[in-house]
Amino acid sequence: MHPKLIEIGDFFLPTYGVFIALAFLAAVWVTQKLGRRSGLDSEVVVNLAIYCALAGLAGAKLFMFAFDAGYYWRNPGEIFSMATLQAGGVFQGGLIVALLVAILYMRKHKLPGWKTADCFAPGIALGHVFGRIGCFAAGCCWGSRCDLPWKVVFTNPEANRLFGTPLNVGLHPAQLYEAAAEAAIFGILWRFFHRAHKPGQVIALYLALYSGARFVIEFFRYHEQAPPFGGPLSVTQWISAALFAAGAWLFFRRRLVS
């Protein structure tokens, strides 16, 4: 675990930030490549990717503030702290806000909605792989206690200071579970994109596959918030269940389009 990739005096380059940059570059490269294959304007697609990335970062942070509203209400200074700045936030929140921005942008520029969304889906999955590796390097989004052979033990006090990461205890490498799941999802989406499919099926498949994977992985993550409704499922799992249902419905619905 290396939260700081380079450190010179008071200056340091956060590993998480570097991986987020790599995530963006990888996602844009894949999206532009698939957009060109689909006959879309490359410049418009790249601009849309930039807007979606910014919206995604903002949405992830906003949902994080909403989920931990009590904590930030009691500690308003933490909103602008280094730990909050480096925290990944709630991915589903970023995805939802990015989708809303994408819809508005596509309508304004008269882009074919489903075809454009399909070009973005594999890139989102690939970018998320880098993002979760960055989380692992930084020490955020850690897993629950684990005594299995593949457990991870964080020892860097900087991670504990920034994120409260538990040190010297065995934890599930939940970040790597998600990175591996997203890598597999990217491979599935890439192959599916290059096969005959109806517009909208690729993004629908992404929503279903990622939400299903995230629902399962949440059982191995540490949660500060108590589960809502007095049940065993976290807020993220409820969102994942809703997105899975929406993705599955959309996938089969688009298949019936003539």
Coordinates of N, CA and C in Angstrom, one line a residue, residues 72-230:
Y72 N -20.6 14.7 8.5 CA -20.2 16.0 8.0 C -20.9 17.2 8.6
W73 N -22.1 16.9 9.1 CA -22.8 18.0 9.8 C -22.1 18.3 11.1
R74 N -21.6 17.3 11.8 CA -20.9 17.5 13.0 C -19.4 18.0 12.8
N75 N -18.9 17.6 11.6 CA -17.5 18.0 11.3 C -17.4 18.7 9.9
P76 N -18.0 19.9 9.8 CA -18.1 20.5 8.5 C -16.7 20.8 7.9
G77 N -15.7 20.9 8.7 CA -14.3 21.2 8.2 C -13.8 20.0 7.4
E78 N -14.3 18.8 7.6 CA -13.9 17.6 6.9 C -14.3 17.6 5.5
I79 N -15.2 18.4 5.1 CA -15.7 18.4 3.7 C -14.5 18.8 2.8
F80 N -13.7 19.7 3.3 CA -12.5 20.2 2.5 C -11.2 19.6 2.9
S81 N -11.2 18.5 3.7 CA -10.0 17.9 4.1 C -9.4 17.1 3.0
M82 N -8.1 16.7 3.2 CA -7.3 15.9 2.3 C -8.0 14.5 2.1
A83 N -8.4 14.0 3.3 CA -9.0 12.7 3.2 C -10.3 12.6 2.3
T84 N -11.1 13.7 2.5 CA -12.3 13.8 1.6 C -12.0 14.0 0.2
L85 N -10.9 14.8 -0.1 CA -10.5 15.1 -1.4 C -10.0 13.8 -2.1
Q86 N -9.3 12.9 -1.4 CA -8.8 11.7 -2.0 C -9.7 10.6 -2.0
A87 N -10.8 10.7 -1.2 CA -11.8 9.6 -1.1 C -12.5 9.4 -2.5
G88 N -12.7 8.1 -2.8 CA -13.3 7.9 -4.1 C -14.8 8.3 -4.2
G89 N -15.5 8.3 -3.0 CA -16.9 8.6 -3.0 C -17.7 7.3 -3.3
V90 N -19.0 7.6 -3.7 CA -19.9 6.5 -3.9 C -20.1 6.3 -5.5
F91 N -19.5 5.2 -6.0 CA -19.5 5.1 -7.5 C -20.9 5.2 -8.1
Q92 N -21.9 4.5 -7.5 CA -23.2 4.6 -8.1 C -23.7 6.0 -8.2
G93 N -23.4 6.8 -7.2 CA -23.8 8.2 -7.2 C -23.2 8.9 -8.4
G94 N -21.9 8.7 -8.6 CA -21.2 9.2 -9.8 C -21.8 8.8 -11.1
L95 N -22.1 7.5 -11.1 CA -22.7 6.9 -12.4 C -24.1 7.5 -12.7
I96 N -24.9 7.7 -11.7 CA -26.2 8.3 -11.9 C -26.1 9.7 -12.4
V97 N -25.3 10.5 -11.7 CA -25.2 11.9 -12.1 C -24.5 12.0 -13.5
A98 N -23.5 11.2 -13.8 CA -22.9 11.2 -15.1 C -23.9 10.8 -16.2
L99 N -24.8 9.8 -15.9 CA -25.8 9.4 -16.9 C -26.8 10.6 -17.2
L100 N -27.2 11.3 -16.1 CA -28.0 12.5 -16.3 C -27.4 13.5 -17.2
V101 N -26.1 13.8 -16.9 CA -25.4 14.8 -17.7 C -25.3 14.3 -19.2
A102 N -25.0 13.0 -19.3 CA -24.8 12.5 -20.7 C -26.1 12.6 -21.5
I103 N -27.3 12.3 -20.8 CA -28.6 12.5 -21.5 C -28.8 13.9 -22.0
L104 N -28.5 14.9 -21.2 CA -28.7 16.3 -21.5 C -27.7 16.6 -22.7
Y105 N -26.5 16.2 -22.6 CA -25.5 16.5 -23.6 C -25.9 15.9 -25.0
M106 N -26.3 14.6 -24.9 CA -26.6 13.9 -26.2 C -27.8 14.6 -26.8
R107 N -28.8 15.0 -26.0 CA -30.0 15.7 -26.6 C -29.6 17.0 -27.3
K108 N -28.7 17.7 -26.6 CA -28.2 19.0 -27.2 C -27.5 18.8 -28.5
H109 N -26.7 17.8 -28.6 CA -25.8 17.6 -29.8 C -26.4 16.6 -30.7
K110 N -27.7 16.2 -30.4 CA -28.4 15.3 -31.3 C -27.6 14.0 -31.6
L111 N -27.0 13.4 -30.5 CA -26.3 12.2 -30.7 C -27.3 11.0 -30.5
P112 N -27.1 9.9 -31.2 CA -28.0 8.8 -31.1 C -27.7 8.2 -29.6
G113 N -28.8 8.3 -28.8 CA -28.6 8.0 -27.4 C -28.1 6.6 -27.1
W114 N -28.8 5.6 -27.5 CA -28.4 4.2 -27.2 C -27.1 3.8 -27.8
K115 N -26.8 4.2 -29.0 CA -25.6 3.9 -29.7 C -24.4 4.6 -28.9
T116 N -24.6 5.8 -28.5 CA -23.5 6.5 -27.8 C -23.3 5.9 -26.4
A117 N -24.3 5.6 -25.7 CA -24.2 5.0 -24.4 C -23.5 3.6 -24.5
D118 N -23.7 2.9 -25.6 CA -23.1 1.6 -25.8 C -21.5 1.8 -25.9
C119 N -21.1 2.8 -26.6 CA -19.7 3.1 -26.8 C -19.0 3.4 -25.5
F120 N -19.7 4.0 -24.5 CA -19.2 4.3 -23.2 C -19.0 3.2 -22.2
A121 N -19.9 2.2 -22.3 CA -20.0 1.2 -21.3 C -18.7 0.4 -21.1
P122 N -18.0 -0.1 -22.1 CA -16.7 -0.8 -21.9 C -15.7 0.1 -21.3
G123 N -15.6 1.3 -21.7 CA -14.6 2.3 -21.2 C -14.9 2.6 -19.7
I124 N -16.1 2.6 -19.3 CA -16.4 2.9 -17.9 C -15.9 1.7 -17.0
A125 N -16.1 0.5 -17.5 CA -15.7 -0.7 -16.8 C -14.2 -0.7 -16.7
L126 N -13.5 -0.4 -17.8 CA -12.0 -0.5 -17.8 C -11.5 0.6 -16.9
G127 N -12.0 1.8 -16.9 CA -11.6 2.9 -16.1 C -11.8 2.6 -14.6
H128 N -12.8 1.9 -14.3 CA -13.1 1.5 -12.9 C -12.1 0.5 -12.4
V129 N -11.5 -0.3 -13.3 CA -10.4 -1.2 -12.8 C -9.3 -0.4 -12.2
F130 N -8.8 0.6 -13.0 CA -7.8 1.5 -12.5 C -8.2 2.2 -11.2
G131 N -9.4 2.7 -11.2 CA -9.9 3.4 -10.0 C -9.8 2.6 -8.7
R132 N -10.2 1.3 -8.8 CA -10.2 0.4 -7.6 C -8.8 0.0 -7.2
I133 N -7.9 -0.1 -8.2 CA -6.5 -0.4 -7.9 C -5.9 0.8 -7.1
G134 N -6.4 2.0 -7.5 CA -6.0 3.3 -6.8 C -6.5 3.3 -5.4
C135 N -7.7 2.8 -5.2 CA -8.3 2.7 -3.9 C -7.5 1.8 -3.0
F136 N -7.1 0.7 -3.6 CA -6.3 -0.3 -2.8 C -4.9 0.3 -2.4
A137 N -4.3 1.0 -3.4 CA -3.0 1.7 -3.1 C -3.1 2.7 -2.0
A138 N -4.2 3.5 -2.0 CA -4.4 4.5 -1.0 C -4.9 4.0 0.3
G139 N -5.6 2.8 0.3 CA -6.0 2.3 1.6 C -7.5 2.6 1.9
C140 N -8.2 3.3 1.0 CA -9.6 3.6 1.2 C -10.5 2.4 0.7
C141 N -11.8 2.5 1.1 CA -12.8 1.5 0.7 C -12.4 0.1 1.1
W142 N -11.8 -0.1 2.3 CA -11.3 -1.3 2.7 C -12.4 -2.4 3.0
G143 N -12.0 -3.6 3.1 CA -12.9 -4.7 3.3 C -13.1 -5.0 4.8
S144 N -14.0 -6.0 5.0 CA -14.3 -6.4 6.4 C -13.2 -7.3 6.9
R145 N -13.2 -7.7 8.1 CA -12.2 -8.6 8.7 C -12.2 -9.9 7.9
C146 N -10.9 -10.5 7.8 CA -10.7 -11.7 7.0 C -9.6 -12.5 7.5
D147 N -9.8 -13.8 7.7 CA -8.7 -14.7 8.1 C -8.3 -15.7 7.0
L148 N -8.8 -15.4 5.8 CA -8.5 -16.3 4.7 C -7.0 -16.1 4.2
P149 N -6.5 -17.1 3.4 CA -5.1 -17.0 3.0 C -4.8 -15.7 2.2
W150 N -5.8 -15.2 1.4 CA -5.5 -14.0 0.6 C -5.9 -12.7 1.3
K151 N -6.0 -12.7 2.6 CA -6.3 -11.5 3.3 C -5.1 -10.5 3.1
V152 N -5.4 -9.2 3.2 CA -4.4 -8.2 3.1 C -4.3 -7.5 4.5
V153 N -3.1 -7.0 4.8 CA -2.8 -6.3 6.0 C -2.2 -5.0 5.7
F154 N -2.9 -3.9 6.0 CA -2.4 -2.5 5.8 C -1.5 -2.1 7.0
T155 N -0.4 -1.5 6.7 CA 0.5 -1.1 7.8 C 0.9 0.4 7.7
N156 N 0.6 1.1 6.6 CA 1.0 2.5 6.4 C 0.2 3.4 7.3
P157 N 0.8 4.1 8.2 CA 0.1 5.0 9.1 C -0.5 6.2 8.4
E158 N 0.0 6.5 7.2 CA -0.6 7.6 6.5 C -2.0 7.3 6.0
A159 N -2.2 6.0 5.6 CA -3.6 5.6 5.2 C -4.6 5.7 6.4
N160 N -4.1 5.3 7.6 CA -4.9 5.4 8.8 C -5.2 6.9 9.1
R161 N -4.2 7.7 8.9 CA -4.5 9.1 9.2 C -5.5 9.8 8.2
L162 N -5.3 9.4 7.0 CA -6.2 10.0 5.9 C -7.6 9.4 5.9
F163 N -7.7 8.1 6.0 CA -8.9 7.4 5.8 C -9.5 6.6 7.0
G164 N -8.6 6.5 8.0 CA -9.0 5.6 9.1 C -8.9 4.2 8.8
T165 N -8.0 3.8 7.8 CA -7.8 2.4 7.5 C -7.3 1.6 8.6
P166 N -7.9 0.5 9.0 CA -7.4 -0.3 10.1 C -6.0 -0.9 9.7
L167 N -5.1 -0.8 10.7 CA -3.8 -1.3 10.5 C -3.5 -2.6 11.2
N168 N -2.6 -3.4 10.6 CA -2.2 -4.7 11.2 C -3.3 -5.7 11.5
V169 N -4.3 -5.7 10.7 CA -5.4 -6.7 10.9 C -5.7 -7.2 9.5
G170 N -6.1 -8.5 9.4 CA -6.5 -9.1 8.2 C -7.8 -8.6 7.6
L171 N -7.8 -8.1 6.4 CA -9.0 -7.6 5.7 C -9.2 -8.2 4.4
H172 N -10.5 -8.3 4.0 CA -10.8 -8.7 2.6 C -10.3 -7.6 1.6
P173 N -9.6 -8.0 0.6 CA -9.1 -7.0 -0.4 C -10.3 -6.7 -1.3
A174 N -11.3 -6.0 -0.8 CA -12.5 -5.7 -1.5 C -12.3 -4.9 -2.7
Q175 N -11.3 -4.0 -2.6 CA -11.0 -3.2 -3.8 C -10.5 -4.0 -5.0
L176 N -9.7 -5.0 -4.7 CA -9.2 -5.9 -5.7 C -10.3 -6.8 -6.2
Y177 N -11.2 -7.2 -5.4 CA -12.4 -8.0 -5.8 C -13.1 -7.2 -6.9
E178 N -13.3 -6.0 -6.6 CA -14.1 -5.1 -7.6 C -13.3 -4.9 -8.8
A179 N -12.0 -4.7 -8.7 CA -11.1 -4.5 -9.9 C -11.2 -5.7 -10.8
A180 N -11.1 -6.9 -10.2 CA -11.1 -8.1 -11.0 C -12.5 -8.3 -11.6
A181 N -13.6 -8.0 -10.9 CA -14.9 -8.1 -11.5 C -15.1 -7.1 -12.7
E182 N -14.6 -5.9 -12.5 CA -14.7 -4.9 -13.6 C -13.8 -5.3 -14.8
A183 N -12.7 -5.9 -14.6 CA -11.9 -6.4 -15.7 C -12.6 -7.5 -16.5
A184 N -13.3 -8.4 -15.8 CA -14.0 -9.4 -16.4 C -15.2 -8.8 -17.2
I185 N -15.9 -7.8 -16.6 CA -17.0 -7.2 -17.2 C -16.6 -6.4 -18.5
F186 N -15.4 -5.8 -18.4 CA -14.9 -5.1 -19.6 C -14.7 -6.1 -20.7
G187 N -14.1 -7.3 -20.4 CA -13.9 -8.3 -21.5 C -15.2 -8.8 -22.1
I188 N -16.2 -9.0 -21.2 CA -17.5 -9.4 -21.7 C -18.2 -8.3 -22.6
L189 N -18.1 -7.1 -22.1 CA -18.7 -6.0 -22.9 C -18.0 -5.8 -24.2
W190 N -16.7 -5.9 -24.2 CA -15.9 -5.7 -25.4 C -16.3 -6.7 -26.5
R191 N -16.4 -8.0 -26.1 CA -16.8 -9.0 -27.0 C -18.2 -8.8 -27.5
F192 N -19.1 -8.5 -26.6 CA -20.5 -8.3 -26.9 C -20.7 -7.1 -27.9
F193 N -19.9 -6.0 -27.7 CA -20.0 -4.9 -28.5 C -19.7 -5.2 -30.0
H194 N -18.7 -6.1 -30.2 CA -18.3 -6.5 -31.5 C -19.1 -7.6 -32.2
R195 N -20.1 -8.0 -31.5 CA -21.1 -8.9 -32.0 C -22.4 -8.2 -32.4
A196 N -23.2 -8.8 -33.2 CA -24.5 -8.2 -33.5 C -25.3 -8.0 -32.3
H197 N -25.8 -6.7 -32.1 CA -26.6 -6.4 -30.9 C -27.5 -5.2 -31.2
K198 N -28.5 -5.1 -30.5 CA -29.4 -3.9 -30.6 C -28.9 -2.7 -29.8
P199 N -29.0 -1.5 -30.3 CA -28.6 -0.3 -29.6 C -29.2 -0.3 -28.2
G200 N -28.3 0.0 -27.2 CA -28.8 0.0 -25.8 C -28.5 -1.2 -25.0
Q201 N -28.2 -2.3 -25.7 CA -28.0 -3.6 -25.0 C -26.6 -3.6 -24.3
V202 N -25.6 -2.9 -24.8 CA -24.3 -2.9 -24.2 C -24.3 -2.2 -22.8
I203 N -24.9 -1.0 -22.8 CA -25.0 -0.2 -21.6 C -25.9 -0.9 -20.6
A204 N -27.0 -1.6 -21.1 CA -27.9 -2.3 -20.2 C -27.1 -3.5 -19.6
L205 N -26.3 -4.2 -20.4 CA -25.6 -5.3 -19.9 C -24.6 -4.9 -18.8
Y206 N -24.0 -3.7 -19.1 CA -23.0 -3.2 -18.0 C -23.7 -2.9 -16.7
L207 N -24.9 -2.3 -16.8 CA -25.6 -2.0 -15.6 C -26.0 -3.2 -14.8
A208 N -26.4 -4.2 -15.5 CA -26.8 -5.5 -14.8 C -25.6 -6.2 -14.3
L209 N -24.5 -6.3 -15.0 CA -23.3 -7.1 -14.6 C -22.6 -6.4 -13.4
Y210 N -22.4 -5.0 -13.6 CA -21.7 -4.3 -12.5 C -22.5 -4.3 -11.2
S211 N -23.8 -4.0 -11.4 CA -24.7 -4.0 -10.2 C -24.7 -5.3 -9.4
G212 N -24.8 -6.4 -10.2 CA -24.8 -7.7 -9.6 C -23.5 -8.0 -8.9
A213 N -22.4 -7.6 -9.5 CA -21.1 -7.9 -8.9 C -20.9 -7.0 -7.6
R214 N -21.3 -5.7 -7.7 CA -21.2 -4.8 -6.6 C -22.1 -5.3 -5.4
F215 N -23.3 -5.8 -5.7 CA -24.2 -6.3 -4.7 C -23.5 -7.4 -3.8
V216 N -22.8 -8.3 -4.5 CA -22.1 -9.4 -3.8 C -20.9 -8.9 -3.1
I217 N -20.1 -8.0 -3.7 CA -18.8 -7.5 -3.1 C -19.1 -6.7 -1.8
E218 N -20.3 -6.1 -1.8 CA -20.7 -5.3 -0.6 C -20.7 -6.1 0.7
F219 N -20.9 -7.4 0.6 CA -20.9 -8.3 1.8 C -19.5 -8.4 2.3
F220 N -18.5 -8.0 1.6 CA -17.1 -8.2 2.0 C -16.5 -6.8 2.3
R221 N -17.3 -5.8 2.3 CA -16.7 -4.4 2.6 C -17.1 -4.0 4.0
Y222 N -16.3 -3.1 4.5 CA -16.6 -2.5 5.8 C -17.6 -1.3 5.6
H223 N -18.6 -1.2 6.5 CA -19.6 -0.2 6.4 C -19.7 0.6 7.7
E224 N -19.6 1.9 7.6 CA -19.7 2.7 8.8 C -21.2 2.9 9.1
Q225 N -22.0 3.1 8.0 CA -23.4 3.3 8.2 C -24.2 2.0 8.6
A226 N -25.2 2.2 9.4 CA -26.0 1.0 9.7 C -26.9 0.8 8.5
P227 N -27.2 -0.5 8.2 CA -28.1 -0.8 7.1 C -29.5 -0.2 7.3
P228 N -30.1 0.3 6.2 CA -31.4 1.0 6.3 C -32.5 -0.1 6.5
F229 N -33.6 0.4 6.9 CA -34.8 -0.5 7.1 C -34.6 -1.6 8.0
G230 N -33.6 -1.6 8.8 CA -33.3 -2.6 9.8 C -33.0 -4.0 9.2

